[in-house]
Short mmCIF file of C-alpha atoms in Angstrom, two decimals:
data_model
loop_
_atom_site.label_atom_id
_atom_site.label_comp_id
_atom_site.label_asym_id
_atom_site.label_seq_id
_atom_site.Cartn_x
_atom_site.Cartn_y
_atom_site.Cartn_z
CA MET A 1 -1.91 -13.76 -26.57
CA ARG A 2 -4.41 -16.18 -28.10
CA SER A 3 -6.47 -15.24 -31.14
CA ILE A 4 -10.20 -15.13 -30.34
CA TRP A 5 -11.50 -14.32 -33.84
CA SER A 6 -10.29 -14.26 -37.44
CA GLY A 7 -11.79 -12.70 -40.52
CA THR A 8 -11.35 -9.72 -42.83
CA ILE A 9 -11.58 -5.95 -42.68
CA SER A 10 -13.71 -4.89 -45.65
CA PHE A 11 -14.03 -1.39 -47.12
CA GLY A 12 -14.80 -0.61 -50.73
CA LEU A 13 -13.30 -3.48 -52.73
CA VAL A 14 -10.42 -3.93 -50.26
CA SER A 15 -10.19 -6.90 -47.86
CA VAL A 16 -7.52 -7.27 -45.17
CA PRO A 17 -7.34 -10.70 -43.45
CA VAL A 18 -6.74 -10.22 -39.71
CA GLN A 19 -6.73 -11.99 -36.38
CA MET A 20 -8.24 -10.48 -33.22
CA PHE A 21 -6.68 -10.44 -29.74
CA SER A 22 -7.97 -8.96 -26.47
CA ALA A 23 -6.15 -5.69 -25.82
CA THR A 24 -7.06 -5.36 -22.13
CA GLN A 25 -7.30 -7.57 -19.05
CA SER A 26 -8.93 -6.95 -15.70
CA GLN A 27 -6.72 -6.94 -12.60
CA GLU A 28 -9.75 -6.87 -10.30
CA LEU A 29 -9.44 -9.08 -7.22
CA ARG A 30 -12.06 -11.82 -7.19
CA PHE A 31 -13.45 -13.17 -3.94
CA HIS A 32 -14.96 -16.62 -3.30
CA PHE A 33 -17.99 -17.43 -1.17
CA LEU A 34 -17.05 -19.73 1.73
CA HIS A 35 -18.87 -21.52 4.53
CA LYS A 36 -18.23 -19.51 7.70
CA ASP A 37 -17.57 -22.61 9.87
CA ASP A 38 -14.72 -24.26 7.93
CA LEU A 39 -14.04 -21.84 5.00
CA GLN A 40 -14.94 -24.41 2.36
CA PRO A 41 -15.94 -22.92 -1.05
CA ILE A 42 -19.65 -22.55 -1.75
CA GLY A 43 -20.94 -23.36 -5.24
CA TYR A 44 -24.14 -22.28 -6.92
CA ASP A 45 -26.71 -24.74 -8.19
CA LYS A 46 -29.00 -24.22 -11.21
CA VAL A 47 -32.57 -24.63 -9.95
CA ARG A 48 -36.06 -24.27 -11.38
CA LYS A 49 -37.58 -20.98 -10.31
CA ASP A 50 -41.03 -22.53 -9.93
CA THR A 51 -40.13 -25.59 -7.82
CA GLY A 52 -36.60 -24.95 -6.54
CA GLU A 53 -35.48 -28.37 -7.86
CA SER A 54 -31.90 -28.79 -9.12
CA VAL A 55 -31.46 -29.04 -12.91
CA ASP A 56 -28.68 -30.93 -14.69
CA PRO A 57 -26.56 -28.60 -16.90
CA ASP A 58 -27.33 -30.86 -19.90
CA ASP A 59 -31.04 -30.03 -19.48
CA VAL A 60 -30.50 -26.24 -19.64
CA VAL A 61 -31.14 -24.42 -22.92
CA ARG A 62 -31.07 -20.75 -23.90
CA GLY A 63 -34.34 -18.95 -24.49
CA PHE A 64 -35.79 -15.49 -25.10
CA GLU A 65 -38.83 -14.15 -23.25
CA ILE A 66 -41.11 -12.71 -25.93
CA GLU A 67 -43.84 -11.88 -23.42
CA LYS A 68 -44.35 -12.36 -19.69
CA GLY A 69 -43.85 -16.08 -18.93
CA ARG A 70 -43.61 -17.12 -22.59
CA TYR A 71 -40.18 -18.20 -23.89
CA VAL A 72 -38.76 -19.25 -27.25
CA PRO A 73 -35.79 -21.69 -27.05
CA ILE A 74 -32.77 -20.79 -29.21
CA GLU A 75 -30.37 -23.54 -30.34
CA ASP A 76 -26.89 -23.21 -31.87
CA GLU A 77 -28.34 -24.37 -35.22
CA ASP A 78 -30.76 -21.41 -35.14
CA LEU A 79 -27.87 -18.98 -34.81
CA ASP A 80 -26.03 -20.73 -37.65
CA ARG A 81 -28.91 -19.80 -39.98
CA LEU A 82 -27.95 -16.13 -39.71
CA ASP A 83 -25.76 -14.48 -42.36
CA ILE A 84 -22.51 -16.44 -41.95
CA GLU A 85 -20.52 -13.92 -43.99
CA LEU A 86 -21.30 -11.23 -41.44
CA THR A 87 -19.71 -13.24 -38.63
CA HIS A 88 -16.28 -13.20 -40.29
CA SER A 89 -16.10 -9.65 -41.57
CA ILE A 90 -15.45 -6.22 -40.10
CA ASP A 91 -17.56 -4.19 -42.51
CA ILE A 92 -16.58 -0.52 -42.49
CA CYS A 93 -19.61 1.70 -43.09
CA ASP A 94 -17.92 5.11 -42.93
CA PHE A 95 -14.67 6.82 -42.04
CA VAL A 96 -15.04 9.65 -39.49
CA ASP A 97 -12.75 11.93 -37.49
CA LEU A 98 -11.71 9.93 -34.42
CA GLU A 99 -12.15 12.97 -32.17
CA GLU A 100 -15.84 13.14 -33.16
CA ILE A 101 -16.59 9.88 -31.32
CA ASP A 102 -17.48 10.56 -27.69
CA PRO A 103 -15.67 8.13 -25.33
CA ILE A 104 -19.02 7.19 -23.74
CA TYR A 105 -19.64 4.93 -26.76
CA PHE A 106 -16.51 2.77 -26.29
CA ARG A 107 -16.81 -0.69 -24.69
CA LYS A 108 -13.77 -2.96 -25.14
CA ALA A 109 -10.56 -2.82 -27.16
CA TYR A 110 -9.08 -5.54 -29.37
CA TYR A 111 -5.82 -5.65 -31.30
CA LEU A 112 -6.03 -6.69 -34.94
CA LEU A 113 -2.92 -8.27 -36.45
CA PRO A 114 -2.48 -9.29 -40.10
CA GLN A 115 -2.76 -12.89 -41.18
CA ASP A 116 0.13 -14.32 -43.21
CA GLY A 117 0.48 -12.53 -46.54
CA ALA A 118 -1.72 -9.59 -45.54
CA GLU A 119 1.02 -7.39 -44.09
CA LYS A 120 1.07 -4.83 -46.94
CA PRO A 121 -2.67 -3.96 -47.09
CA TYR A 122 -2.68 -3.99 -43.28
CA ARG A 123 0.19 -1.47 -43.17
CA LEU A 124 -1.46 0.70 -45.81
CA LEU A 125 -4.72 0.89 -43.86
CA GLU A 126 -2.93 1.54 -40.57
CA ARG A 127 -0.83 4.34 -42.11
CA ALA A 128 -3.85 5.92 -43.82
CA LEU A 129 -5.82 6.03 -40.56
CA GLU A 130 -2.81 7.35 -38.63
CA GLU A 131 -2.06 10.19 -41.04
CA THR A 132 -5.69 11.25 -41.59
CA GLY A 133 -6.77 11.00 -37.93
CA LYS A 134 -9.75 8.98 -39.09
CA ALA A 135 -11.49 5.93 -37.64
CA GLY A 136 -13.54 3.39 -39.54
CA VAL A 137 -17.07 2.96 -38.15
CA ALA A 138 -17.84 -0.72 -38.67
CA LYS A 139 -20.16 -3.58 -37.78
CA VAL A 140 -18.82 -6.92 -36.60
CA VAL A 141 -20.24 -10.06 -34.99
CA ILE A 142 -18.26 -11.38 -32.00
CA ARG A 143 -19.59 -14.34 -30.01
CA ASN A 144 -23.08 -14.23 -31.48
CA LYS A 145 -23.57 -10.51 -30.89
CA GLN A 146 -23.33 -7.77 -33.46
CA HIS A 147 -21.32 -4.76 -32.33
CA LEU A 148 -20.86 -1.28 -33.63
CA ALA A 149 -17.11 -0.65 -33.64
CA ALA A 150 -14.42 1.91 -34.35
CA LEU A 151 -11.29 0.81 -36.20
CA ARG A 152 -8.31 3.07 -35.46
CA ALA A 153 -4.52 3.14 -35.54
CA LEU A 154 -2.45 3.03 -32.34
CA ASP A 155 1.35 2.77 -32.17
CA GLY A 156 1.61 1.03 -35.53
CA VAL A 157 -1.19 -1.45 -34.83
CA LEU A 158 -4.88 -1.53 -35.79
CA VAL A 159 -7.24 -1.43 -32.80
CA LEU A 160 -10.91 -2.33 -32.90
CA GLU A 161 -13.00 -0.65 -30.19
CA THR A 162 -16.45 -2.18 -29.79
CA MET A 163 -19.08 0.49 -29.15
CA TYR A 164 -22.58 0.92 -27.84
CA PHE A 165 -25.31 1.57 -30.40
CA ALA A 166 -27.08 4.92 -30.03
CA ASP A 167 -30.16 3.35 -28.39
CA GLU A 168 -27.93 1.71 -25.75
CA VAL A 169 -26.60 5.03 -24.43
CA ARG A 170 -28.97 6.57 -21.91
CA LYS A 171 -29.79 10.26 -22.04
CA PRO A 172 -28.74 12.08 -18.87
CA GLU A 173 -31.27 13.80 -16.66
CA LYS A 174 -31.09 17.55 -16.45
CA VAL A 175 -29.16 19.06 -13.57
CA ASN A 176 -31.66 20.24 -10.98
CA GLY A 177 -31.51 23.67 -9.44
CA LYS A 178 -30.27 26.99 -10.73
CA ALA A 179 -26.79 28.36 -10.12
CA ARG A 180 -25.63 31.81 -11.17
CA LEU A 181 -21.97 31.69 -12.13
CA GLN A 182 -19.84 34.77 -11.72
CA LYS A 183 -17.24 35.50 -14.40
CA ALA A 184 -14.48 35.62 -11.75
CA GLU A 185 -15.49 32.14 -10.53
CA ILE A 186 -15.37 30.73 -14.07
CA GLU A 187 -11.95 32.24 -14.75
CA MET A 188 -10.61 30.94 -11.44
CA ALA A 189 -11.95 27.44 -12.17
CA LYS A 190 -10.34 27.54 -15.64
CA SER A 191 -7.02 28.60 -14.09
CA LEU A 192 -7.18 25.66 -11.67
CA VAL A 193 -7.87 23.24 -14.53
CA GLU A 194 -4.95 24.67 -16.51
CA ASN A 195 -2.59 24.45 -13.54
CA LEU A 196 -3.51 20.80 -12.98
CA SER A 197 -3.22 19.91 -16.68
CA ASP A 198 -0.49 17.56 -17.92
CA GLU A 199 0.20 15.06 -20.71
CA PHE A 200 -1.75 11.82 -20.41
CA LYS A 201 0.65 9.08 -19.31
CA PRO A 202 -1.34 5.93 -18.38
CA GLU A 203 1.61 4.37 -16.53
CA LYS A 204 1.45 7.30 -14.09
CA TYR A 205 -1.78 5.98 -12.56
CA ASP A 206 -2.21 2.74 -10.66
CA ASP A 207 -4.86 0.97 -8.60
CA THR A 208 -3.92 1.99 -5.05
CA TYR A 209 -7.05 0.39 -3.59
CA ARG A 210 -6.11 -2.98 -5.10
CA LYS A 211 -2.56 -2.70 -3.65
CA GLU A 212 -3.86 -1.83 -0.19
CA LEU A 213 -6.42 -4.65 -0.35
CA LEU A 214 -3.68 -7.16 -1.29
CA ASP A 215 -1.52 -5.93 1.61
CA LEU A 216 -4.47 -6.38 3.96
CA ILE A 217 -5.13 -9.93 2.68
CA ARG A 218 -1.45 -10.89 3.10
CA ALA A 219 -1.33 -9.38 6.59
CA LYS A 220 -4.50 -11.21 7.63
CA ALA A 221 -3.13 -14.50 6.22
CA LYS A 222 -0.02 -14.08 8.41
CA GLY A 223 -2.13 -13.27 11.47
CA GLN A 224 -0.76 -9.75 11.71
CA LYS A 225 -2.63 -6.94 13.43
CA LEU A 226 -4.75 -4.99 10.97
CA PRO A 227 -4.98 -1.18 10.96
CA GLU A 228 -7.99 0.43 12.58
CA PRO A 229 -10.76 1.55 10.20
CA GLN A 230 -10.46 5.21 9.30
CA GLU A 231 -13.44 7.36 10.12
CA GLU A 232 -14.63 9.72 7.42
CA GLU A 233 -14.67 13.36 8.36
CA ASP A 234 -17.87 15.33 7.89
CA GLY A 235 -17.81 17.43 4.75
CA GLU A 236 -17.09 21.02 5.69
CA VAL A 237 -19.02 23.72 3.90
CA VAL A 238 -16.49 26.14 2.45
CA ASP A 239 -16.68 29.34 0.48
CA LEU A 240 -16.37 28.30 -3.18
CA MET A 241 -14.45 31.35 -4.34
CA ALA A 242 -12.03 31.13 -1.40
CA ALA A 243 -11.47 27.41 -2.10
CA LEU A 244 -10.79 28.12 -5.79
CA ARG A 245 -8.40 30.95 -4.99
CA GLU A 246 -6.46 28.86 -2.47
CA SER A 247 -6.32 25.89 -4.87
CA VAL A 248 -4.95 28.07 -7.68
CA LYS A 249 -2.22 29.41 -5.36
CA GLU A 250 -1.21 25.89 -4.29
CA THR A 251 -1.08 24.53 -7.85
CA GLN A 252 0.97 27.54 -9.00
CA LYS A 253 3.51 26.82 -6.24
CA GLN A 254 3.67 23.15 -7.25
CA LYS A 255 4.21 24.09 -10.90
CA ARG A 256 7.04 26.46 -10.03
CA SER A 257 8.80 23.88 -7.85
CA THR A 258 8.39 21.23 -10.56
CA ARG A 259 9.83 23.62 -13.14
CA LYS A 260 12.86 24.29 -10.93
CA ARG A 261 13.54 20.56 -10.49
CA LYS A 262 13.33 19.96 -14.25
CA SER A 263 15.46 22.94 -15.34
CA PRO A 264 19.18 22.04 -15.85
CA ALA A 265 21.68 23.58 -13.42
CA ARG A 266 23.57 26.55 -14.86
CA LYS A 267 27.30 26.18 -15.32
CA ALA A 268 29.50 28.53 -13.37
CA SER A 269 31.18 31.06 -15.65
#
């Protein structure tokens, strides 16, 4: 892994020098645009929106539209005028219970590792967060953008999760329509949830669509016959209570069979 940022974690009078590394990577398949006649890659040209003329990359600058059709250009020197200290510090504002932060606020995860000589304060902070179940709510500037962030402990390492600010999270619309829920329906739904509950093991889940898409690409490259498209069946209207009851029965059977497979064989006396 390559460090993408270095600075300090600051809280109270304590500073912990750290380096930042991306904690995740996308495995999404990326397609190219090709000319249909000879499959040569198609590139995109930067053009003026008013005339359609091509523009050299050296003639392109960043700008912000302050009102319709009126822009202010922003240069690198302008950004350098901002508080330089802020760009190299993870400033912890508060410590909160990690479970209080709704996952909807999380954006991207980064690992923080100690710089040389900072191992002890790093370990102290990591252990304190681990044993208290707390997360540090902080502000940090990464690539010219200030982020809200949560600093937490994970498997002996400090993780920084960038977050959305409150005004970036949209409020959901109300659910339309009225539905009267019967107590028996609620209990049955809860039983189904309980029967399908298990420990979270991320390695248990994989991207089956990506695997199937790769198989299709390889088969097409070899000129093999491709499977016929599957037609979707029309959604059948079913009795909700009957569906819940049947689902609970099925999951109970699965649980019992799983329990039998896991239980050790009894020794013959």
